[in-house]
Short mmCIF file of C-alpha atoms in Angstrom, two decimals:
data_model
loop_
_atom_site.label_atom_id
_atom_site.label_comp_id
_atom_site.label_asym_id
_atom_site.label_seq_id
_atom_site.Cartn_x
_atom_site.Cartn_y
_atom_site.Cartn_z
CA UNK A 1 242.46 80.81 -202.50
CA UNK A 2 244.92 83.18 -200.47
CA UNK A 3 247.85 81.06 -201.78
CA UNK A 4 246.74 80.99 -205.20
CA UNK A 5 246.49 85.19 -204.92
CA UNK A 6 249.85 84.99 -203.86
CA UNK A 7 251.77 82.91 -206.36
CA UNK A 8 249.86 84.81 -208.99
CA UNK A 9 251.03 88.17 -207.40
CA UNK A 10 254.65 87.34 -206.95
CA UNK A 11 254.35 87.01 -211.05
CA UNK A 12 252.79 90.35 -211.46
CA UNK A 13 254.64 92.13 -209.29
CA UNK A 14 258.26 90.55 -210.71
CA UNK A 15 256.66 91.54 -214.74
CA UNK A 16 256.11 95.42 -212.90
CA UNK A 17 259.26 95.62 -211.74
CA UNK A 18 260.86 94.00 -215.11
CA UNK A 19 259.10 96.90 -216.76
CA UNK A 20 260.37 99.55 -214.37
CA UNK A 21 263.69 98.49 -214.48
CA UNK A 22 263.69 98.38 -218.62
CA UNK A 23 262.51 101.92 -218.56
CA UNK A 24 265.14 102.71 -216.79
CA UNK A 25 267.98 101.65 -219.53
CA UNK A 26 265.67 102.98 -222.83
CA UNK A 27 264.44 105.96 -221.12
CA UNK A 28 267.20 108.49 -223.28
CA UNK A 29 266.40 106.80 -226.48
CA UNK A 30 266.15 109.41 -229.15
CA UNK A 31 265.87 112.66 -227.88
CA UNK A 32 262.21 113.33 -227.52
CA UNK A 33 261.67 115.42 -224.43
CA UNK A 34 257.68 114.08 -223.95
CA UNK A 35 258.37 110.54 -224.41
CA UNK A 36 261.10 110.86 -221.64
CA UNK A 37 257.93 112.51 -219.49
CA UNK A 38 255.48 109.97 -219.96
CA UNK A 39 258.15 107.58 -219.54
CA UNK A 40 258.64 109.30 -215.78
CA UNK A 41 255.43 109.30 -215.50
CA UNK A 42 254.91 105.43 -216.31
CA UNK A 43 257.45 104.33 -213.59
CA UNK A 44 255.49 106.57 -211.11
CA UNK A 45 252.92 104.53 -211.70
CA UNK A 46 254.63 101.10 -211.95
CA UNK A 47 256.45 101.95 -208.01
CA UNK A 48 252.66 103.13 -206.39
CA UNK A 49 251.50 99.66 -208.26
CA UNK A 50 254.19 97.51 -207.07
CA UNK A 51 253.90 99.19 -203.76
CA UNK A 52 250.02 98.73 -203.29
CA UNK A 53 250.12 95.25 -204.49
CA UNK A 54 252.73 94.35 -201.52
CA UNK A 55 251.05 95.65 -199.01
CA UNK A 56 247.48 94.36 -199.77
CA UNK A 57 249.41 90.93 -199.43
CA UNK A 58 251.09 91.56 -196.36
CA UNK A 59 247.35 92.59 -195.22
CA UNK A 60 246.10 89.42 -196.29
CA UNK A 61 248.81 87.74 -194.29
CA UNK A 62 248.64 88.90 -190.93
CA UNK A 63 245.23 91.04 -191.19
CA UNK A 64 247.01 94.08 -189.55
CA UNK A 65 245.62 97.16 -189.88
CA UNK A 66 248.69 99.02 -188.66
CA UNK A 67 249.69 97.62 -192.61
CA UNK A 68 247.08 99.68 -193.83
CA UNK A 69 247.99 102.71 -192.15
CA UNK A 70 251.65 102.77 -192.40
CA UNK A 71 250.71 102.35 -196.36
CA UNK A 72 248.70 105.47 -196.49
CA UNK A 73 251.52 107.46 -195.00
CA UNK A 74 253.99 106.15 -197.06
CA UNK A 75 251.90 106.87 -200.22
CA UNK A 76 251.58 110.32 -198.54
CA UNK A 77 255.28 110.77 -197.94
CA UNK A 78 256.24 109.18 -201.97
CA UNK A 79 253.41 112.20 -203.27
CA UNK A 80 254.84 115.01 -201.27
CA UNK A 81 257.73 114.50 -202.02
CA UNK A 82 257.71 114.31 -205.79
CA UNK A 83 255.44 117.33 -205.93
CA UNK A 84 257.97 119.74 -203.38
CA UNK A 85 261.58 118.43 -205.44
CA UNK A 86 260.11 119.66 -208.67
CA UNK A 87 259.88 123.30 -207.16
CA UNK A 88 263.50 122.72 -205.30
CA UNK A 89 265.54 121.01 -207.35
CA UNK A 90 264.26 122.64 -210.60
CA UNK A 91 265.56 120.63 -213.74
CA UNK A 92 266.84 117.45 -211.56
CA UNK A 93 267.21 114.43 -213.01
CA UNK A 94 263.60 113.03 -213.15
CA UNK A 95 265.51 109.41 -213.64
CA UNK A 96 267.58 109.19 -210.17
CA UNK A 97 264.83 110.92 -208.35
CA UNK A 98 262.32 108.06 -209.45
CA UNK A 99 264.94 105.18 -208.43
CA UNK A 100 265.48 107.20 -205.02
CA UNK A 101 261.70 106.33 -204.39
CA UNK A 102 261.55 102.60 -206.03
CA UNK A 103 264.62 101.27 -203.55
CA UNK A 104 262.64 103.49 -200.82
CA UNK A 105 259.37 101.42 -201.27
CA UNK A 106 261.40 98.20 -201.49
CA UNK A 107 263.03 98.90 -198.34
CA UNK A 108 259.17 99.97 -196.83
CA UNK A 109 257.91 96.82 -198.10
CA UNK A 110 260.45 94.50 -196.79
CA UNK A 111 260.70 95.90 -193.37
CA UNK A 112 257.12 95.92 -192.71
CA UNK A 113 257.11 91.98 -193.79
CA UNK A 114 260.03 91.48 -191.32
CA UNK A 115 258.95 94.05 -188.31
CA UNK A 116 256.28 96.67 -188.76
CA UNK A 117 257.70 99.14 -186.62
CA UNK A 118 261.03 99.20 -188.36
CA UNK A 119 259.20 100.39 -191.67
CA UNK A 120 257.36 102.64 -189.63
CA UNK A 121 261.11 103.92 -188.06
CA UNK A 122 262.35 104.19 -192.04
CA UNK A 123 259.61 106.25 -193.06
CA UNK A 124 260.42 108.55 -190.24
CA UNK A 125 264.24 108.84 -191.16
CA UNK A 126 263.39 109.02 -195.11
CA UNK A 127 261.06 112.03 -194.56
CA UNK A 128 263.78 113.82 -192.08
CA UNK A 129 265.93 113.20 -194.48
CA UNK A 130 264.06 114.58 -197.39
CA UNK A 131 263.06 117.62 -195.53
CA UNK A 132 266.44 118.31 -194.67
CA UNK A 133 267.48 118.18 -197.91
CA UNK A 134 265.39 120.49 -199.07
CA UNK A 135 268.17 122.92 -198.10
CA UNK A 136 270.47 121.47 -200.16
CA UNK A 137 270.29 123.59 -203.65
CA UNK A 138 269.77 126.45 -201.41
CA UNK A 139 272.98 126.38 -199.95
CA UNK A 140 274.87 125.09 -202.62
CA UNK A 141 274.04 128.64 -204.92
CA UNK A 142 274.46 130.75 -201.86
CA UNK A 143 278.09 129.09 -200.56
CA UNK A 144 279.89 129.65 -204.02
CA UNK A 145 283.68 128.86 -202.48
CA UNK A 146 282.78 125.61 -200.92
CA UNK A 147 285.93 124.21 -202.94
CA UNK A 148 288.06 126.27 -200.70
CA UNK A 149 287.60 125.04 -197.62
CA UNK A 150 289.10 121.11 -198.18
CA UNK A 151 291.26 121.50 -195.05
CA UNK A 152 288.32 122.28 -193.02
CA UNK A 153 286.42 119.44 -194.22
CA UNK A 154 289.94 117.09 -193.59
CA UNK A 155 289.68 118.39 -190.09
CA UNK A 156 285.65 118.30 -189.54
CA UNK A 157 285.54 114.64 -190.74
CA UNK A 158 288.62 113.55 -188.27
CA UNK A 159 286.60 114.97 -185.69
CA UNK A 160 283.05 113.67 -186.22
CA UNK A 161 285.38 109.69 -186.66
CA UNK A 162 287.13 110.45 -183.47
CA UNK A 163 283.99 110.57 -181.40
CA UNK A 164 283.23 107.76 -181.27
CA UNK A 165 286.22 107.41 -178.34
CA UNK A 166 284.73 109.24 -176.26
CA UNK A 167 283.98 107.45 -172.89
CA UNK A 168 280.09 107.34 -172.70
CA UNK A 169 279.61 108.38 -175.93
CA UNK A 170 281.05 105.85 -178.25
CA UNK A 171 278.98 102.39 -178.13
CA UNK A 172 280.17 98.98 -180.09
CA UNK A 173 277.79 97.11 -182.21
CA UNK A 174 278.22 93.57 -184.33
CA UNK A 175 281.77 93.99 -183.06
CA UNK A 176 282.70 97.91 -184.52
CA UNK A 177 283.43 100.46 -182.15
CA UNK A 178 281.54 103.09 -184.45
CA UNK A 179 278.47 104.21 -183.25
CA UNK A 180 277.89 106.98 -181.05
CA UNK A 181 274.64 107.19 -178.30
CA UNK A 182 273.49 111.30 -177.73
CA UNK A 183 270.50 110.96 -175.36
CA UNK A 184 267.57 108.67 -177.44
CA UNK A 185 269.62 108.84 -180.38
CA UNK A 186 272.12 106.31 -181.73
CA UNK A 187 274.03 107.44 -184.68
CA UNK A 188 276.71 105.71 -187.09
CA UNK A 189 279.36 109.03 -187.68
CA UNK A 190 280.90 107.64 -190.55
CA UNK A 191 277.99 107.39 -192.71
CA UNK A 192 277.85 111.34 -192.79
CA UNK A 193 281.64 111.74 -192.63
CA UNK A 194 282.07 109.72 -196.24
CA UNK A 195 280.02 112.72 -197.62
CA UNK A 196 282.60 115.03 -195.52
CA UNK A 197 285.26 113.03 -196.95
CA UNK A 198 284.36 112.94 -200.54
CA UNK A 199 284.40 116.94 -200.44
CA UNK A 200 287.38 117.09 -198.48
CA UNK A 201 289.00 115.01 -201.28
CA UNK A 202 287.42 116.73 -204.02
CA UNK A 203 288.00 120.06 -203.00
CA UNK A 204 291.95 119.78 -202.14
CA UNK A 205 292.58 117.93 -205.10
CA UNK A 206 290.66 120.26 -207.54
CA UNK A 207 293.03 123.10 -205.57
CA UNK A 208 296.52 121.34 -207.08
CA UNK A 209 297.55 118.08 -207.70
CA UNK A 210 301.12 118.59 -207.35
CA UNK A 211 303.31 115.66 -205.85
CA UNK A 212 303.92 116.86 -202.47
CA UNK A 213 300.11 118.41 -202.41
CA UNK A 214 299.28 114.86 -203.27
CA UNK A 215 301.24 113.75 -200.48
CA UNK A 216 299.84 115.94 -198.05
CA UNK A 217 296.19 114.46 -199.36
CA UNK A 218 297.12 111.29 -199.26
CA UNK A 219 298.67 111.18 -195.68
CA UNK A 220 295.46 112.90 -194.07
CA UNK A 221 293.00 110.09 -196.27
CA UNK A 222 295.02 107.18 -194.79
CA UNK A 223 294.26 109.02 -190.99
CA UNK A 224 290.84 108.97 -192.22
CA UNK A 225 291.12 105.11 -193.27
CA UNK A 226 293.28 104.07 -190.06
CA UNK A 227 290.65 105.56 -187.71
CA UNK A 228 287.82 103.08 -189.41
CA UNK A 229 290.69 100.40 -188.65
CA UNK A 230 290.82 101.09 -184.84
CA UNK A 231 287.23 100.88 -185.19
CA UNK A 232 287.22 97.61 -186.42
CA UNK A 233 284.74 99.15 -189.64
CA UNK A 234 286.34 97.62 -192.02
CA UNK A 235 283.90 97.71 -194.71
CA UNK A 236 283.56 101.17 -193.82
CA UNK A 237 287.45 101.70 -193.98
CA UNK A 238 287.56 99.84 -197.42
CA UNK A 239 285.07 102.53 -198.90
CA UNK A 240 287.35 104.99 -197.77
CA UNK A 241 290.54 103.85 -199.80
CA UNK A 242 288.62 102.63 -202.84
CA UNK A 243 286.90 106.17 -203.03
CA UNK A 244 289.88 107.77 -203.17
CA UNK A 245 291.76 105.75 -205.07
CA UNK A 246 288.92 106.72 -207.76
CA UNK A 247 288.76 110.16 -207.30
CA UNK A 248 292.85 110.64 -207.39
CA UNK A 249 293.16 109.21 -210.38
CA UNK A 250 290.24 110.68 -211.77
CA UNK A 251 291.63 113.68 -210.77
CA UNK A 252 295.65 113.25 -211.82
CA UNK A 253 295.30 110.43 -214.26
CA UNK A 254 298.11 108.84 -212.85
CA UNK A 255 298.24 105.04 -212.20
CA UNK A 256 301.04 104.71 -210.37
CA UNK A 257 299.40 106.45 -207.11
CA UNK A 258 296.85 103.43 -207.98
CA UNK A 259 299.36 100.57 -208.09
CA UNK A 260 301.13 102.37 -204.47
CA UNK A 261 297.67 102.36 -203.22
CA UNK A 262 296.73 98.91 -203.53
CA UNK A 263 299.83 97.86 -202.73
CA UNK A 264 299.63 99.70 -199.18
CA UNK A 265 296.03 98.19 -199.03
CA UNK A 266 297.03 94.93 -199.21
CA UNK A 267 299.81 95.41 -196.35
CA UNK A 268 296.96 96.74 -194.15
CA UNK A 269 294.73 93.66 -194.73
CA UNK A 270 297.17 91.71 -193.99
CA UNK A 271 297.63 93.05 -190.69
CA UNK A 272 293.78 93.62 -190.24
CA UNK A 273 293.67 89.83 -190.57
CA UNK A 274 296.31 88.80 -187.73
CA UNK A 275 295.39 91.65 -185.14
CA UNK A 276 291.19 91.07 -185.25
CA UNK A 277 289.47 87.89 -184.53
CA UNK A 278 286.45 88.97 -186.39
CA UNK A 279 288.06 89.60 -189.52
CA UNK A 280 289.88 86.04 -189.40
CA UNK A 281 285.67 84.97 -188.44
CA UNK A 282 284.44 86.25 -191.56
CA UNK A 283 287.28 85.49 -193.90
CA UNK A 284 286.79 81.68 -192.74
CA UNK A 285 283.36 81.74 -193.08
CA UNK A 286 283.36 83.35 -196.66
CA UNK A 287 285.89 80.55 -197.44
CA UNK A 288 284.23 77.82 -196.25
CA UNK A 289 280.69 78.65 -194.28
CA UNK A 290 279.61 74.97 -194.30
CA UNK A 291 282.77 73.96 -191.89
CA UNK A 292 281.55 76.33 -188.98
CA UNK A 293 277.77 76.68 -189.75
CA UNK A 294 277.05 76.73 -186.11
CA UNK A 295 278.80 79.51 -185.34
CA UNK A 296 281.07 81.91 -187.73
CA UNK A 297 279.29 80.42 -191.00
CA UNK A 298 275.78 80.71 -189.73
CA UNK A 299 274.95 84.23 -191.33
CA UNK A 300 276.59 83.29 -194.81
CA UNK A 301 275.19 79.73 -194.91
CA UNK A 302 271.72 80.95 -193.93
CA UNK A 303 271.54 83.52 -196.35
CA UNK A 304 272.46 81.19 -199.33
CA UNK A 305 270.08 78.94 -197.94
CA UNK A 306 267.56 81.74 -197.74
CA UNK A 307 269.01 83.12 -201.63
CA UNK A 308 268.42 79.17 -203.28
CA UNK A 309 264.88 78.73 -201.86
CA UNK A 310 263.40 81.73 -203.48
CA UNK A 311 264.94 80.39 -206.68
CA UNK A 312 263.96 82.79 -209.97
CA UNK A 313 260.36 83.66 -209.08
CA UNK A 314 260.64 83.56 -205.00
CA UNK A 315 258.11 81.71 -202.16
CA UNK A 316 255.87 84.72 -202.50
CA UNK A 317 255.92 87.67 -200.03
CA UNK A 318 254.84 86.54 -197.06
CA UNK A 319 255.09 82.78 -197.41
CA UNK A 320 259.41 81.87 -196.99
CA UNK A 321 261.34 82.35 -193.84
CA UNK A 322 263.38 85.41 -193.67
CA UNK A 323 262.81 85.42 -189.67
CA UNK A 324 265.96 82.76 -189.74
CA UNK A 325 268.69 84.52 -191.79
CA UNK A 326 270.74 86.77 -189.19
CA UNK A 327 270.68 90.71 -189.57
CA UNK A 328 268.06 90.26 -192.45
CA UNK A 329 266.95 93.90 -191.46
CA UNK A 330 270.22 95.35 -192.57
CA UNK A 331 272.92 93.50 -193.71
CA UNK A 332 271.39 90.34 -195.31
CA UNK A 333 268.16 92.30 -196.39
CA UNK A 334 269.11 91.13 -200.09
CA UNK A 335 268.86 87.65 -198.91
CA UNK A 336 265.30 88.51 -197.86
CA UNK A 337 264.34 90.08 -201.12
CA UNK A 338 265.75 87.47 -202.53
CA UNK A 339 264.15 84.14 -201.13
CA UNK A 340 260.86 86.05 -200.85
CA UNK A 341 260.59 88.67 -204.24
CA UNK A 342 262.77 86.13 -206.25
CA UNK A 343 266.11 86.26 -207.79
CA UNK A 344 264.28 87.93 -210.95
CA UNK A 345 263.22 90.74 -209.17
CA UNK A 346 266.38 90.77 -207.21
CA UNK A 347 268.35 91.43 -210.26
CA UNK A 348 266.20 93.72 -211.57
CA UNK A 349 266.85 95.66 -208.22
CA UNK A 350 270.67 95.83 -208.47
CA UNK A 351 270.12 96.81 -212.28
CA UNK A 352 267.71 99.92 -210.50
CA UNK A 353 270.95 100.52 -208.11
CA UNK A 354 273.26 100.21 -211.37
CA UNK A 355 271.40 102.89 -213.34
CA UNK A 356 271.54 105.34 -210.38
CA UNK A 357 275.31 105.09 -210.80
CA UNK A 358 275.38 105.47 -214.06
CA UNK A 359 273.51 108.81 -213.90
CA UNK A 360 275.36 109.95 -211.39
CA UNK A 361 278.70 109.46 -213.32
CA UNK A 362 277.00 110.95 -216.32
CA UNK A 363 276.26 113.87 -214.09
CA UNK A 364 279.67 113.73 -212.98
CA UNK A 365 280.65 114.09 -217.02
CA UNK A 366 278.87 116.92 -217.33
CA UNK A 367 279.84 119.23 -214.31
CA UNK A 368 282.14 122.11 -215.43
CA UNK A 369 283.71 122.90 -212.62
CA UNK A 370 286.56 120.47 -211.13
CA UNK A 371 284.99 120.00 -207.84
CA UNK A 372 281.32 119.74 -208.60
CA UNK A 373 282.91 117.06 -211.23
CA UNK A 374 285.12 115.03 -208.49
CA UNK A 375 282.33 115.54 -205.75
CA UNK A 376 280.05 113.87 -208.06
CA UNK A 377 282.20 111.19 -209.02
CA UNK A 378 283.56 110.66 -205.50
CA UNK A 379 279.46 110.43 -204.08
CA UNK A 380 278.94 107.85 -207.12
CA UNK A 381 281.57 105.67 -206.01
CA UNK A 382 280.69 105.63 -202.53
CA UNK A 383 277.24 104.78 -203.89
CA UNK A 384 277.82 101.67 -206.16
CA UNK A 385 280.67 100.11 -203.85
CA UNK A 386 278.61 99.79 -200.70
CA UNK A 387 275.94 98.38 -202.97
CA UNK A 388 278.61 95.60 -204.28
CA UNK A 389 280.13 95.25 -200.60
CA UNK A 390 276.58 94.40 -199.58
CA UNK A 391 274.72 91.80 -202.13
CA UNK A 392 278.50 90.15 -202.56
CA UNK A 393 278.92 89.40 -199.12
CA UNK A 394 275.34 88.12 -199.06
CA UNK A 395 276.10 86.01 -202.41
CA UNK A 396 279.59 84.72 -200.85
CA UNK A 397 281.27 86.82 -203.70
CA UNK A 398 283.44 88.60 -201.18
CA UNK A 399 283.48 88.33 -197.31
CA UNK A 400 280.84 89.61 -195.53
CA UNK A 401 281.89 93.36 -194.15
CA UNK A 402 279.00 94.21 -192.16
CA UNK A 403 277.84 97.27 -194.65
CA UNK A 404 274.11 98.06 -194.99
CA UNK A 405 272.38 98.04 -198.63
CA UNK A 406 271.63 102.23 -199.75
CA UNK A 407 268.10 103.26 -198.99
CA UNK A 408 266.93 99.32 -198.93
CA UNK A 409 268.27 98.64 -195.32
CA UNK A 410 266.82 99.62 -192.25
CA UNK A 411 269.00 102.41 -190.53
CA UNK A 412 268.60 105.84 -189.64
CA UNK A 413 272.17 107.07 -189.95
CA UNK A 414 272.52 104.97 -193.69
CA UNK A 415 268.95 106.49 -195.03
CA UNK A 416 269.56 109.98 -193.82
CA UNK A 417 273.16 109.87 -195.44
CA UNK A 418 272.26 108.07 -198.76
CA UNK A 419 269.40 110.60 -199.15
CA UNK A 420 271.36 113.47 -198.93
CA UNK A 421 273.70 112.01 -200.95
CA UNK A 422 271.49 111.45 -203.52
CA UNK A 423 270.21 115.10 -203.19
CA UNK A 424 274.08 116.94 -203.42
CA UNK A 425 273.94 115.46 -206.80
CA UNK A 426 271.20 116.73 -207.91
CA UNK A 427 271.79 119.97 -206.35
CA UNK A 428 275.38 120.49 -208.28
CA UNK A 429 273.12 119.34 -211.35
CA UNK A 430 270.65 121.75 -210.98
CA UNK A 431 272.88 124.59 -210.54
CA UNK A 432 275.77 123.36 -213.40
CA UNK A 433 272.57 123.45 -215.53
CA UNK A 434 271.74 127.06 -214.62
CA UNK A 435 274.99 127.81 -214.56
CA UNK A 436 275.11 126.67 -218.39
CA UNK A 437 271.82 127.98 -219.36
CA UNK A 438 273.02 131.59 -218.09
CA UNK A 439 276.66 131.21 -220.13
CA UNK A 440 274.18 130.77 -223.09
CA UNK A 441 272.24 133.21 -222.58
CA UNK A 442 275.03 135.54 -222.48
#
């Protein structure tokens, strides 16, 4: 009887999510302001559905009560939430708000099928992070000249990378020299810093994009990219340089910088590849993980293994073996999804992560002012690449670069960052809407 609940929830649950993820693409049809409400509304319901329905399994799995109570807080957490951002963020995009809380109860869901207390640690970080963003609008219409202060940014970033250097503060983990331990807490500096970056960037470049101001930029982003190097973040480093890249042409529509960029890139990988064993590790095992499956091909093998079992429709939550694929917490937590949700619902989850970045460059579009619109565009970018570094290093589409999948993997430092970069968005959206409602008005 419990399996036969089971294989007829993993069904349900995949059709919910199917339906979710199709309101997400026809939700702008036509231009009828109440249909795009109850449409809101509708996906509400479908992520407290899908989210109940997951949890009353996991129950009937391992009859843990803690289940039951970490579900009731979460629910608590998802309702607060919605009801205190429609008084903040006044006019926010209903759409990205709604995907914000889908990926966060997939992440919930997954982590308290892998280990309880790690959902129960995410849930703590997601509501931090929420509440501190709270702020956010606030002090985005009271600091009016944050464009002019892209050298400070250039200088606070450098600062907040080079920390991690500092004897007894600095700590090394999956072989990156890029955490840093204050007291109890353990914190990853260059998850916050690509937010610091991006407005560095944005703001210097919206300033002038003369040649030898260009130059200047470009010189202090390569310090930026070189530090993650000596850190041995590499998938952190690549972020760097492709967000750039984006936002300076975006910025001077000029594609030779791109060509010179890529060019330098590839001169940099190639040296990245001679000077640090585990790049040569993971390059190897991306080419050929059956070869070395004991040792540098385990993680890739296992999570193809893991990716193949769950075929279209998954083993059911609960029922596969996620326990064997290697960081399954973090960075193979697709694999997870994957051999336990299904490859359906899997898709339909990087289709969720897809439409987020297509609002975000739509709110990009629409931002007057040059920085709001390369901020924006900068944040999106940062956004959808670490979501393609992560599921195509899991998929053996690229090699695996140790980056953590936005709001879906367990980590303190990635939640609190992705939230509040979700929640600068919507904060230049709600004020470039005000700010075009009042030129109206006038």
């Amino acid at each position: 009887m419990e399996n036969l609940i089971i294989q007829l929830s993993k069904y349900i649950i995949i059709i919910l999510f199917a339906i979710y993820t199709l309101y997400c693409f026809t939700v702008f049809r036509g231009r009828d302001k109440e249909r795009q409400k109850r449409i809101y509304r509708k996906q509400q319901v479908l992520m407290y559905l899908i989210h109940l329905i997951c949890h009353l399994l996991l129950f009937l799995n391992t009859q843990d009560t803690q289940l039951l109570i970490y579900y009731g807080l979460e629910v608590v957490f998802f309702a607060t939430s919605a009801f205190v951002y429609r008084f903040v963020y006044r006019n926010l995009s209903r759409l990205v708000f709604n995907n914000m809380q889908m990926l966060l109860a997939i992440s919930f869901i997954m982590l308290a099928r892998l280990e309880p207390a790690l959902a129960k640690r995410q849930l703590f970080m997601a509501a931090a992070g929420l509440l501190i963003c709270l702020v956010v609008p606030f002090l985005i219409e009271k600091f009016r000249y944050i464009d002019r202060l892209g050298w400070l940014y250039a200088v606070l970033g450098l600062i907040c990378l080079l920390s991690v250097f500092i004897p007894g503060v600095g700590i090394e983990k999956y072989g990156a020299s890029n955490w840093i331990k204050l007291g109890p807490v353990t914190l990853q500096p260059s998850e916050f810093v690509k937010i610091i970056f991006v407005f560095f960037i944005a703001a210097l470049l919206a300033k002038s994009t003369e040649f030898k101001e260009v130059a200047k930029i470009t010189v202090l982003a390569a310090a930026y990219v070189l530090v993650l190097v000596l850190e041995r973040d590499l998938g952190g480093a690549f972020i760097f340089f492709v967000t750039y890249m984006c936002v300076l042409y975006a910025a001077t529509s000029q594609p030779m910088y791109t060509v010179a960029g890529v060019g330098a890139f590839s001169i940099v990988s190639v040296v990245a590849y001679q000077l640090f064993s585990h790049v040569r590790v993971r390059v190897q095992a991306f080419l050929d993980p059956w070869s070395d499956i004991d040792t540098g091909g385990y993680q890739v093998a296992s999570s193809l293994f893991a990716i193949g079992t769950g075929g279209w429709f998954g083993m059911g939550l609960g029922k596969g073996l996620p326990m064997s694929i290697p960081v399954r917490e973090s960075d193979f937590i697709f694999s997870a999804i994957s051999e336990e949700m299904g490859g359906i619902f899997a898709v339909c989850m990087i289709l969720v992560c897809l439409s987020c970045f297509i609002m975000f460059v739509n709110i990009a579009m629409k931002m007057r002012r040059t920085f709001y619109k390369l901020t924006a565009l900068g944040l999106s970018v940062i956004y959808i690449f670490q979501v393609f570094l992560t599921i195509g290093g899991a998929i053996k589409f690229i090699p695996s670069t140790g980056v953590t999948l936005p709001l879906v993997s367990y980590g303190g430092s990635s939640v609190l960052s992705t939230v509040l970069l979700f929640s600068i968005i919507q904060g230049m959206y709600v004020l470039n809407q005000d700010e075009v409602r009042r030129n109206e008005e006038r």
